[in-house]
Short mmCIF file of C-alpha atoms in Angstrom, two decimals:
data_model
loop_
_atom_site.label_atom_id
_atom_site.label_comp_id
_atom_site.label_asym_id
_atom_site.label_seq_id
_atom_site.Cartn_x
_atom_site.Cartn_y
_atom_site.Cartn_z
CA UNK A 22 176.83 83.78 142.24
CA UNK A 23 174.32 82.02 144.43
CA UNK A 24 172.71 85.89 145.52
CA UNK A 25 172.45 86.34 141.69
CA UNK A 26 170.82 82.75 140.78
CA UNK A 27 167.96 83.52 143.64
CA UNK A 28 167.33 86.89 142.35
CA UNK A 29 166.83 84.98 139.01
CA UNK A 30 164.60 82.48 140.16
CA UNK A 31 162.63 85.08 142.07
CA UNK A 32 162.33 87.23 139.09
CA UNK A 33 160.75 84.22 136.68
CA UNK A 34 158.78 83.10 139.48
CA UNK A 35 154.84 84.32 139.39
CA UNK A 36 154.01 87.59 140.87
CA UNK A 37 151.26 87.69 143.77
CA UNK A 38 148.29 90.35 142.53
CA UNK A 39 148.81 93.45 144.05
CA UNK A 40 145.88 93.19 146.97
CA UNK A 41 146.59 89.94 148.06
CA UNK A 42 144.19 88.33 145.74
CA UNK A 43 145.74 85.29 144.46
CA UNK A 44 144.56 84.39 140.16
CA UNK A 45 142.81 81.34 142.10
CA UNK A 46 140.96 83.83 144.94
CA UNK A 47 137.75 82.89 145.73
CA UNK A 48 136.85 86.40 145.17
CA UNK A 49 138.54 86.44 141.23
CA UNK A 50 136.26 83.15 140.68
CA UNK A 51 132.95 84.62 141.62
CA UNK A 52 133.93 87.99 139.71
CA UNK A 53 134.05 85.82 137.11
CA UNK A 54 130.92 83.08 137.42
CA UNK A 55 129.01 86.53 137.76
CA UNK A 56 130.38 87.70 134.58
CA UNK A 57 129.50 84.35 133.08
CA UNK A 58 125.91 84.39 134.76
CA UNK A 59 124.98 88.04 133.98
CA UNK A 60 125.76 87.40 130.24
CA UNK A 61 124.00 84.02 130.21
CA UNK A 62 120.92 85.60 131.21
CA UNK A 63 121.59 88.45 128.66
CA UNK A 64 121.65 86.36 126.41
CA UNK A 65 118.72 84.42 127.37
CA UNK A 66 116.57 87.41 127.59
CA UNK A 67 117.81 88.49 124.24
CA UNK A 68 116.74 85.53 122.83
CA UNK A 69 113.45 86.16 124.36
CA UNK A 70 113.18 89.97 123.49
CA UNK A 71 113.86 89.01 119.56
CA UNK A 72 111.32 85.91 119.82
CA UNK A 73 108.60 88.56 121.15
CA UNK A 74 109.22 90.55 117.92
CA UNK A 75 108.81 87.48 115.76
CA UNK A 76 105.37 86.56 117.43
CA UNK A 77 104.72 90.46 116.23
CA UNK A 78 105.32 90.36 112.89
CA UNK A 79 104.02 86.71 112.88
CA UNK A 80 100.61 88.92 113.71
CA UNK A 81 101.15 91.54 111.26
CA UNK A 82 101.22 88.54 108.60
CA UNK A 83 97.96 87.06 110.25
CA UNK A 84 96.52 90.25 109.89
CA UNK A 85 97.42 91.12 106.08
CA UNK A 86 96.77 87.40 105.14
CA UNK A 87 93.22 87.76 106.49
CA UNK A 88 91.50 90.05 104.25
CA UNK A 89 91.88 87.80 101.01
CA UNK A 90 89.68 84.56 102.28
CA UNK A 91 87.09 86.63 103.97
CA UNK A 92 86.34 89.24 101.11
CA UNK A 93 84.12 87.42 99.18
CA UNK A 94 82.10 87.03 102.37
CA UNK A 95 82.60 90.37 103.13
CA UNK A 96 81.33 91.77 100.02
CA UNK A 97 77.96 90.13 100.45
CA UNK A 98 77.40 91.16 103.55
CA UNK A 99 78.11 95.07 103.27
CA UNK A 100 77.73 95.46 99.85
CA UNK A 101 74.25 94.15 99.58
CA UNK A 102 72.49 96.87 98.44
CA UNK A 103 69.49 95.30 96.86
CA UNK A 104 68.78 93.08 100.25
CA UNK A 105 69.18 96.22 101.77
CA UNK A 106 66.34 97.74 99.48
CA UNK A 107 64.11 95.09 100.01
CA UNK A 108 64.55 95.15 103.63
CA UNK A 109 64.00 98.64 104.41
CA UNK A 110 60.09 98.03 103.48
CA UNK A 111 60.06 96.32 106.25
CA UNK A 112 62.43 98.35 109.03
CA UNK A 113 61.61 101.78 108.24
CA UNK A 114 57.44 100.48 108.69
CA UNK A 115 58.70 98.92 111.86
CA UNK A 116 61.07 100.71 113.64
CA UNK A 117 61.21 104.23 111.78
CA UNK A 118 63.83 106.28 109.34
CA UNK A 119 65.98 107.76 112.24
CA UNK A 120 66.99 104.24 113.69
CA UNK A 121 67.37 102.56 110.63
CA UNK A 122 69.89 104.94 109.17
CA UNK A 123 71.40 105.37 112.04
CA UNK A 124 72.22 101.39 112.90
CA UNK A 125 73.05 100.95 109.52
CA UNK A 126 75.62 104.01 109.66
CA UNK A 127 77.21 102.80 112.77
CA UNK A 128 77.39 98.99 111.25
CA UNK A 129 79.89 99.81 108.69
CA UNK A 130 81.17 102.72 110.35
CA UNK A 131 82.43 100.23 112.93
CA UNK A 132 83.74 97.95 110.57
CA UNK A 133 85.60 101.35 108.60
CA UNK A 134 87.16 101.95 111.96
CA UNK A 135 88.42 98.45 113.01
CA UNK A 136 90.45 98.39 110.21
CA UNK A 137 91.58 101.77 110.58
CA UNK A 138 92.80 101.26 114.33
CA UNK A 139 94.36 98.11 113.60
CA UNK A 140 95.94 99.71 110.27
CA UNK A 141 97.81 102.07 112.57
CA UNK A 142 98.44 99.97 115.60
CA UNK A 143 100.19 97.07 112.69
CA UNK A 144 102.12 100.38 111.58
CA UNK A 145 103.54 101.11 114.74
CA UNK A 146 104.52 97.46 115.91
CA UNK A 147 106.54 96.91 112.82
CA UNK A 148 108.12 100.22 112.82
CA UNK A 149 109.29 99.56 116.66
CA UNK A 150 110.41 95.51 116.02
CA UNK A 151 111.89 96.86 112.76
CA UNK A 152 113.96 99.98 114.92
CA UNK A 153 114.51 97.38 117.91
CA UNK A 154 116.35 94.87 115.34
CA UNK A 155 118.22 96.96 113.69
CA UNK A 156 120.06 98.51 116.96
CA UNK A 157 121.10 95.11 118.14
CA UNK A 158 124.48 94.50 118.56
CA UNK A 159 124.81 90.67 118.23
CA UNK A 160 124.35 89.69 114.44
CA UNK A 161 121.32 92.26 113.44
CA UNK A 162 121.23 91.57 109.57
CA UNK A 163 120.61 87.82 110.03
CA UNK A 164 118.17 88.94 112.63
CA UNK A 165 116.62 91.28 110.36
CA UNK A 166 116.41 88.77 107.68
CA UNK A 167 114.47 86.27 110.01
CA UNK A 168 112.40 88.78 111.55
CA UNK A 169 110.70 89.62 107.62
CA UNK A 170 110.52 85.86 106.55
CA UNK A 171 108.37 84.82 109.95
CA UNK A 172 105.65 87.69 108.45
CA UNK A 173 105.93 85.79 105.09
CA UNK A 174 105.12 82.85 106.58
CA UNK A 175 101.97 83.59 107.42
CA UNK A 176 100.87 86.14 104.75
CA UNK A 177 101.47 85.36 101.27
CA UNK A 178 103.41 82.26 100.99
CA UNK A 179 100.45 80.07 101.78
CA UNK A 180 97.36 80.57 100.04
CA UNK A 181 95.46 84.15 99.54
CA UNK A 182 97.88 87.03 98.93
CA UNK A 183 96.96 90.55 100.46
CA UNK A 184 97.15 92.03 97.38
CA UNK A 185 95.57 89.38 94.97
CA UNK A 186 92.66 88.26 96.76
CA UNK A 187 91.59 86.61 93.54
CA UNK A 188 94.67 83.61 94.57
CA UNK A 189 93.33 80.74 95.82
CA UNK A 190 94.25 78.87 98.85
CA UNK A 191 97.07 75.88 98.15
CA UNK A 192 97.17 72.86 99.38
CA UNK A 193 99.84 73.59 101.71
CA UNK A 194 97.69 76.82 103.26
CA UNK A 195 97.95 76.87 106.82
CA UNK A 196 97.88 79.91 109.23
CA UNK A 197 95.57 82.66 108.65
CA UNK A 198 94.38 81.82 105.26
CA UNK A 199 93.56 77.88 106.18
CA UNK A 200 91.63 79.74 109.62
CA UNK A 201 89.67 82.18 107.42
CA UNK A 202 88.68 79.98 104.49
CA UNK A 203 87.22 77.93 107.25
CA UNK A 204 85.19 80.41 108.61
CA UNK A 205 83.90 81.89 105.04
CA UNK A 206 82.12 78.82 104.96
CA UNK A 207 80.40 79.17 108.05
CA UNK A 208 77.10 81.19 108.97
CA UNK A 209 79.06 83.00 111.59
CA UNK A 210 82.18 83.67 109.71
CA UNK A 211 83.01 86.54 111.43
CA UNK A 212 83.89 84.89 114.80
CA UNK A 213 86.89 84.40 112.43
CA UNK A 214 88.26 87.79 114.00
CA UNK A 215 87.77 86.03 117.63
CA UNK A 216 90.56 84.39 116.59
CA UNK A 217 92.84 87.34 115.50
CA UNK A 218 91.56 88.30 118.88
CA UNK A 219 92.68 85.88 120.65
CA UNK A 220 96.24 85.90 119.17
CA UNK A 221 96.17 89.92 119.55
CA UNK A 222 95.81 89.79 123.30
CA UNK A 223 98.49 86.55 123.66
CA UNK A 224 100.94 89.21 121.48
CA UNK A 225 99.81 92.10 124.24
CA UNK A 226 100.60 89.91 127.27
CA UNK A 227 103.96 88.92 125.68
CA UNK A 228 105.00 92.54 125.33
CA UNK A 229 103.99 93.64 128.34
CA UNK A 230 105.89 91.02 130.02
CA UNK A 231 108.37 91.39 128.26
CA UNK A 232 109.67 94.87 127.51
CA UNK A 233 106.64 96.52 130.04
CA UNK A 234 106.80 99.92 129.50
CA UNK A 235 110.35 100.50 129.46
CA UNK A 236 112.02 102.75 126.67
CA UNK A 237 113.98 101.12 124.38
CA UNK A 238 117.52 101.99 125.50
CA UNK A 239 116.24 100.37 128.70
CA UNK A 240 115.47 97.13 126.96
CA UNK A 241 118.81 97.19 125.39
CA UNK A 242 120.34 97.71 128.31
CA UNK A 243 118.47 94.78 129.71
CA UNK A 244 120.61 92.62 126.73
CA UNK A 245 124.09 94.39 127.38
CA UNK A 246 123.86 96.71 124.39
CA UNK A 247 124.89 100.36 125.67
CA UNK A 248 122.59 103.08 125.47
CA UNK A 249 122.72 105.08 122.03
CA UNK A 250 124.66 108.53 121.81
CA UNK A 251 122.52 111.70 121.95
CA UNK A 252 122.48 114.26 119.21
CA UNK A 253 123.43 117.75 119.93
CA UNK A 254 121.17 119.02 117.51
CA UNK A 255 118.22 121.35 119.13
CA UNK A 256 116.22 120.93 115.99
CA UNK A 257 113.38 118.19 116.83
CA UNK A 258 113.20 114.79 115.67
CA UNK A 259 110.78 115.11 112.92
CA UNK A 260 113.04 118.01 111.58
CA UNK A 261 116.47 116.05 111.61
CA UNK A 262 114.98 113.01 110.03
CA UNK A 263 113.45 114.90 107.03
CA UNK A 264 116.77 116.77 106.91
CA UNK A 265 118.80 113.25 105.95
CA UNK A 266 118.99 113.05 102.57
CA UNK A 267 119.83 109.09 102.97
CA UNK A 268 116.02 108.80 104.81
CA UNK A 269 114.31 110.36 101.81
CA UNK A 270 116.53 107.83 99.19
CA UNK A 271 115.94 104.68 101.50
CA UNK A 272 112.12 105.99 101.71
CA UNK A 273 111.94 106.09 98.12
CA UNK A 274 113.68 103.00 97.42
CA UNK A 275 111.42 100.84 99.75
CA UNK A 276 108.38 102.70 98.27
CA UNK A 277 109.38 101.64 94.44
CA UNK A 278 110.47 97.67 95.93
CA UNK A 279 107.23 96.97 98.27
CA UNK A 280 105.33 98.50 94.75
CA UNK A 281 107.12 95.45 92.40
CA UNK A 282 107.10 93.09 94.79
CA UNK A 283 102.93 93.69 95.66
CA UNK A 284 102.71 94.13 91.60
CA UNK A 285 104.24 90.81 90.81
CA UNK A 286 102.23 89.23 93.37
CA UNK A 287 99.16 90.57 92.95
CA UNK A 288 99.26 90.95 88.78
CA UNK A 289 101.29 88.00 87.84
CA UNK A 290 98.34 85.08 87.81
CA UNK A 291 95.74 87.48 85.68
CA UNK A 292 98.97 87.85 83.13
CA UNK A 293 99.58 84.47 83.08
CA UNK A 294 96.20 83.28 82.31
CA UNK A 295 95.08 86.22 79.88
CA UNK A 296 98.70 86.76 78.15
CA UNK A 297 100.03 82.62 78.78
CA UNK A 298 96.96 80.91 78.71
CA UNK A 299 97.44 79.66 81.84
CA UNK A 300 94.43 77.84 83.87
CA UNK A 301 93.12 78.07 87.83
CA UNK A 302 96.00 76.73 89.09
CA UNK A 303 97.73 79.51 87.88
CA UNK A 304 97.17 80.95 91.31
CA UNK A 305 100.21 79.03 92.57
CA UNK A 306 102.46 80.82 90.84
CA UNK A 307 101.79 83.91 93.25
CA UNK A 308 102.11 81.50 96.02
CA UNK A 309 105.27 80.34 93.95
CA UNK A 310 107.00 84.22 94.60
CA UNK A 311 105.95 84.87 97.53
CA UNK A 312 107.38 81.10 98.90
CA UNK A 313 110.82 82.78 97.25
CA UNK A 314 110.91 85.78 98.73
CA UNK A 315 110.82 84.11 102.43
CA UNK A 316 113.19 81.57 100.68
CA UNK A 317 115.62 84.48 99.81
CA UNK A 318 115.44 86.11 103.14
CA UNK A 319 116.55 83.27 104.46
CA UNK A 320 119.06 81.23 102.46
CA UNK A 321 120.77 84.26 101.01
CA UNK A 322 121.88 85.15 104.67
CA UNK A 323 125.52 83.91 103.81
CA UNK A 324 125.93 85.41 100.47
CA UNK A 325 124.87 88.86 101.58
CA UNK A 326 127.45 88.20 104.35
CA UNK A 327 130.43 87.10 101.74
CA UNK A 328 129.40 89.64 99.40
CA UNK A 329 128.30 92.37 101.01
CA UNK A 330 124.33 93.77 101.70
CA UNK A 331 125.19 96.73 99.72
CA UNK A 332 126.78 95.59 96.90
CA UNK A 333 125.27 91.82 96.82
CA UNK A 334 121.78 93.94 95.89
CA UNK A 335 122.88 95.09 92.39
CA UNK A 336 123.15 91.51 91.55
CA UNK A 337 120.26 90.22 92.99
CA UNK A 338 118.86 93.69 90.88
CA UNK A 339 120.58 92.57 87.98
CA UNK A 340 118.91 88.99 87.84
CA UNK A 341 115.98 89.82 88.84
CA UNK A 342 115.66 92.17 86.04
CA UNK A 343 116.73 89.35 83.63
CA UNK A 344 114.69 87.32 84.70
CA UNK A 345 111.48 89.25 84.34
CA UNK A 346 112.66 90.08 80.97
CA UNK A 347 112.62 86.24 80.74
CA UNK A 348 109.26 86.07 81.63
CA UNK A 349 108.51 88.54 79.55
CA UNK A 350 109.80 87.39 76.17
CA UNK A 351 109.73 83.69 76.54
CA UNK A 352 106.00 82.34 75.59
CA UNK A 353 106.48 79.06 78.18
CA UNK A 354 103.82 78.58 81.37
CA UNK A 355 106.09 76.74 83.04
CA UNK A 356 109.53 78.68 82.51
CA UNK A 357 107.86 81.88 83.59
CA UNK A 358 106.68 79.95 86.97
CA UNK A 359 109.99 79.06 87.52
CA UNK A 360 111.28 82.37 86.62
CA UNK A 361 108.70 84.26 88.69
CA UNK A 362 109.84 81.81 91.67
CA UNK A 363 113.10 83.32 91.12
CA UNK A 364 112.50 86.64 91.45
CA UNK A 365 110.73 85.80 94.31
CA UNK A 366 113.96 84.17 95.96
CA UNK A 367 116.28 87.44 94.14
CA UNK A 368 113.75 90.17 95.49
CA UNK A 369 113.08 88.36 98.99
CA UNK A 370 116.22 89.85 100.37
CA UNK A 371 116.06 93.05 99.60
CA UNK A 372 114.04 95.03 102.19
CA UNK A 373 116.13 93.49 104.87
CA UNK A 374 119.18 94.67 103.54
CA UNK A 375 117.61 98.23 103.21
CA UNK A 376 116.84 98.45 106.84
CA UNK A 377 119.75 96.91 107.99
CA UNK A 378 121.58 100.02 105.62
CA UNK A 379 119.81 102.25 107.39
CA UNK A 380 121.43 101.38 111.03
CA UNK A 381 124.54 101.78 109.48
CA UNK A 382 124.11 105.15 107.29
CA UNK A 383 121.60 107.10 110.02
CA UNK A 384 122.83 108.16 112.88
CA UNK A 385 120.86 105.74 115.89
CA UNK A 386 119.15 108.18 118.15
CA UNK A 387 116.96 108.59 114.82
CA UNK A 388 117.23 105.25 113.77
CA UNK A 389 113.64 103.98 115.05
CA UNK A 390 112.28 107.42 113.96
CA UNK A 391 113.43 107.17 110.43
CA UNK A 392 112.40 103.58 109.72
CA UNK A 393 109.14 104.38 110.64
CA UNK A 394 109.09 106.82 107.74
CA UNK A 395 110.60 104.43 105.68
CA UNK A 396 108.48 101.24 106.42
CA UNK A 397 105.42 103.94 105.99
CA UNK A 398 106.56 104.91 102.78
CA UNK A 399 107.03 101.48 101.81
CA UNK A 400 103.03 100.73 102.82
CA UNK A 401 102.06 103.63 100.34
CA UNK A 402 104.15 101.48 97.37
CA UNK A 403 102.53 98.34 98.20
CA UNK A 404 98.85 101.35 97.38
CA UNK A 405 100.55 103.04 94.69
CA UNK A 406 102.31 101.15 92.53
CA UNK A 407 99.58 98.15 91.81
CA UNK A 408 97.14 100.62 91.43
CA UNK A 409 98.94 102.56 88.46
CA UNK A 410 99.39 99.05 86.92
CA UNK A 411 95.55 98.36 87.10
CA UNK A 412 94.81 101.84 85.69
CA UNK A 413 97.43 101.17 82.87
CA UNK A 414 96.33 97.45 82.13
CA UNK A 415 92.82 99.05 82.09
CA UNK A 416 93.67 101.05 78.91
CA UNK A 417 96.20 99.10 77.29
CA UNK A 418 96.23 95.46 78.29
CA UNK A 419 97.70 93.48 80.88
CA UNK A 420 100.51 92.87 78.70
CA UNK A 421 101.95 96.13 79.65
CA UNK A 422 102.94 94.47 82.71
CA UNK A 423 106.14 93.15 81.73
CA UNK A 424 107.67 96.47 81.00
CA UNK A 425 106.51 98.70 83.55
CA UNK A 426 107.88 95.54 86.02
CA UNK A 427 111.50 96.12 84.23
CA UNK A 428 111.52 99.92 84.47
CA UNK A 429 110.14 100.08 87.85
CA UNK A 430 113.07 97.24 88.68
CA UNK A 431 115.73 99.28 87.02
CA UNK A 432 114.29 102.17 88.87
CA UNK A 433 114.78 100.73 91.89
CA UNK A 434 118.49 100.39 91.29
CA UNK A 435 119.35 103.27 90.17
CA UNK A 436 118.04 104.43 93.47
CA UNK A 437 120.09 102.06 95.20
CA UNK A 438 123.12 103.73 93.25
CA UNK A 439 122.29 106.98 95.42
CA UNK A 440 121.88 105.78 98.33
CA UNK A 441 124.54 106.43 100.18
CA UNK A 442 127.28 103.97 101.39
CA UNK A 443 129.21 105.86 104.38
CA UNK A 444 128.64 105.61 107.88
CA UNK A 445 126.07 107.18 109.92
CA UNK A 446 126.38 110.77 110.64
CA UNK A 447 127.04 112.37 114.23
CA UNK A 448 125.46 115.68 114.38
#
């Protein structure tokens, strides 16, 4: 009896680890304040790595806000043509045809080609922060949503709109537009772009430092996310990503959205005041939307969550659509501001949720590739889009612009319908 009681008491008693490391080792605790460390300072430099990307697209708003206040300026200055008459009685006496044409040539030619370079350098910053967020690992869609309502801060909430440079400056503009409209006033006004200088080389130290020249499966690494699986396909990239038939969908969807959301933005004030006799301070109404589409991006985060991003879109679809019919039959100023407001807040989310689709429905060695296509296509819709709506308005009225809004809205959704919904393909 006693032989069997001490083998029970042995057998309930802890076991040693085989080794001779005890659970209270010295050597298990540092194991485990490394483990502890290392992903404390993951974390940390994640936290870094995503605030980089925010500075980013805080620039890309800078730029696109800046346009609006300075175009007035700009106008006189390059398109003076009869100054320019006058004054070549005096230059070509003076200093002869071949260097007056020529200095005048290379004066707008550089200003052509500023715009151009920073037009594609914009492009390929938002295509890589947009790529980079959507292969995190920790939380990416609430990420995603953040990443799109810092831009809005800075571009169209507060004052001139990108596409509407006709909206004037609230009293709550700040940022870029506050900057420029200072500068418009001055004789110098375009040490304004010492400025976007200024904050373009503080957003080129920053990425330096921060990601260097490292690939980006080497900065996710840095952050604990594995590297992404390799294709086995020998095909190159451009060919697999215009094989996915979910690329050319998502492409086309962002097109037709970034089109209605630049439309409504950029046409809404001139139907207010021609079709709702609105007054001046109509141009608050843009400022209205585009304040509720970085609302929406933001305060929808938990809905799209409880909902779901795919399915949560038809809704925000659905109202969005009503409410522009609201807009559109109801003859009040003030309940189409509010409405308009709305669709701001309904719309705002959107775009997020498409890229954030796209991590989960493309496969992720393409992932980066393909939003660049997408975001791209989504540029040309923002060209597009406002541009048939002038050329329409032109002929028939601006009143048109209630229904081509609604059919370019339902549109949308029925592209949304064919987007796919699966995961992300493997070959």
């Amino acid at each position: 009896m006693e032989d069997n009681a001490e083998v029970e008491m042995r057998s309930i008693q802890p076991q040693e680890p085989p080794g001779g490391v005890s659970s209270s080792s010295p050597a298990r605790v540092v194991i485990f304040a490394d483990s502890k460390s290392r992903e404390r300072a993951q974390r940390r430099r994640a936290h870094i790595q995503f605030a980089t990307l925010c500075w980013t697209l805080y620039l890309s708003g800078w730029n696109d806000s800046t346009t609006g206040p300075l175009l007035p300026r700009i106008q006189r200055v390059y398109d003076g043509y009869i100054t320019g008459a006058l004054s070549n009685l005096v230059l070509d006496g003076r200093y002869g045809f071949g260097k007056v044409i020529v200095h005048s040539f290379l004066r707008s030619l550089v200003m052509v080609l500023g715009y151009a370079i920073n037009g594609v350098g914009m492009a390929l910053q938002d295509t890589q922060a947009n790529g980079f967020v959507a292969s995190l690992r920790d939380n990416p869609e609430m990420k995603m949503g953040i990443l799109h309502a810092v831009w809005l801060t800075v571009d169209n909430v507060f004052g001139y709109s990108s596409a509407s440079p006709d909206c004037p400056v609230g009293a709550g503009a700040f940022s870029s537009p506050l900057v420029a409209t200072q500068f418009v006033q001055k004789p110098h006004w375009s040490f304004h772009y010492l400025c976007s200088l200024g904050l373009s080389l503080v957003n080129t130290i920053l990425l330096i430092t921060v990601f260097g020249w490292k690939t980006q499966d080497e900065c996710l690494a840095q952050i604990g996310v594995p590297p992404c699986e390799k294709g086995n396909s020998e095909r190159s990239q451009f060919r697999q990503v215009f094989a996915l038939r979910a690329v050319h969908l998502l492409a086309f969807f962002i097109l037709v959205y970034v089109g209605v959301e630049v439309t409504v933005g950029g046409w809404i004030v001139t139907y207010i005041i021609d079709i709702r006799g609105g007054g001046p301070s109509s141009g608050y109404i843009s400022s209205g939307f585009f304040g509720g589409l970085m609302t929406g991006r933001l305060c929808l985060l938990w809905l799209n969550r409880m909902v779901g991003e795919r399915r949560v879109l038809f809704i925000y679809a659905l109202l969005a659509i009503g409410l522009e019919l609201a807009v559109w039959f109801v003859p009040s100023l003030v309940g189409g501001a509010i409405a308009v407001c709305m669709i701001g807040i309904l719309l705002g989310p959107m775009y997020p949720i498409a890229m954030n689709h796209a991590r989960r429905v493309l496969p992720r060695w393409l992932l980066t590739v393909s939003i660049g296509w997408i975001a791209g296509c989504g540029q040309a819709g923002s060209a597009l889009l406002p541009f048939m709506t002038g050329a329409i308005a032109s002929k028939s009225g601006i009143g048109i612009l209630q229904p081509l809004l609604v059919s370019m809205m339902a549109f949308m959704t029925s592209i949304w319908i064919l987007v796919p919904s699966s995961t992300r393909r493997e070959d």
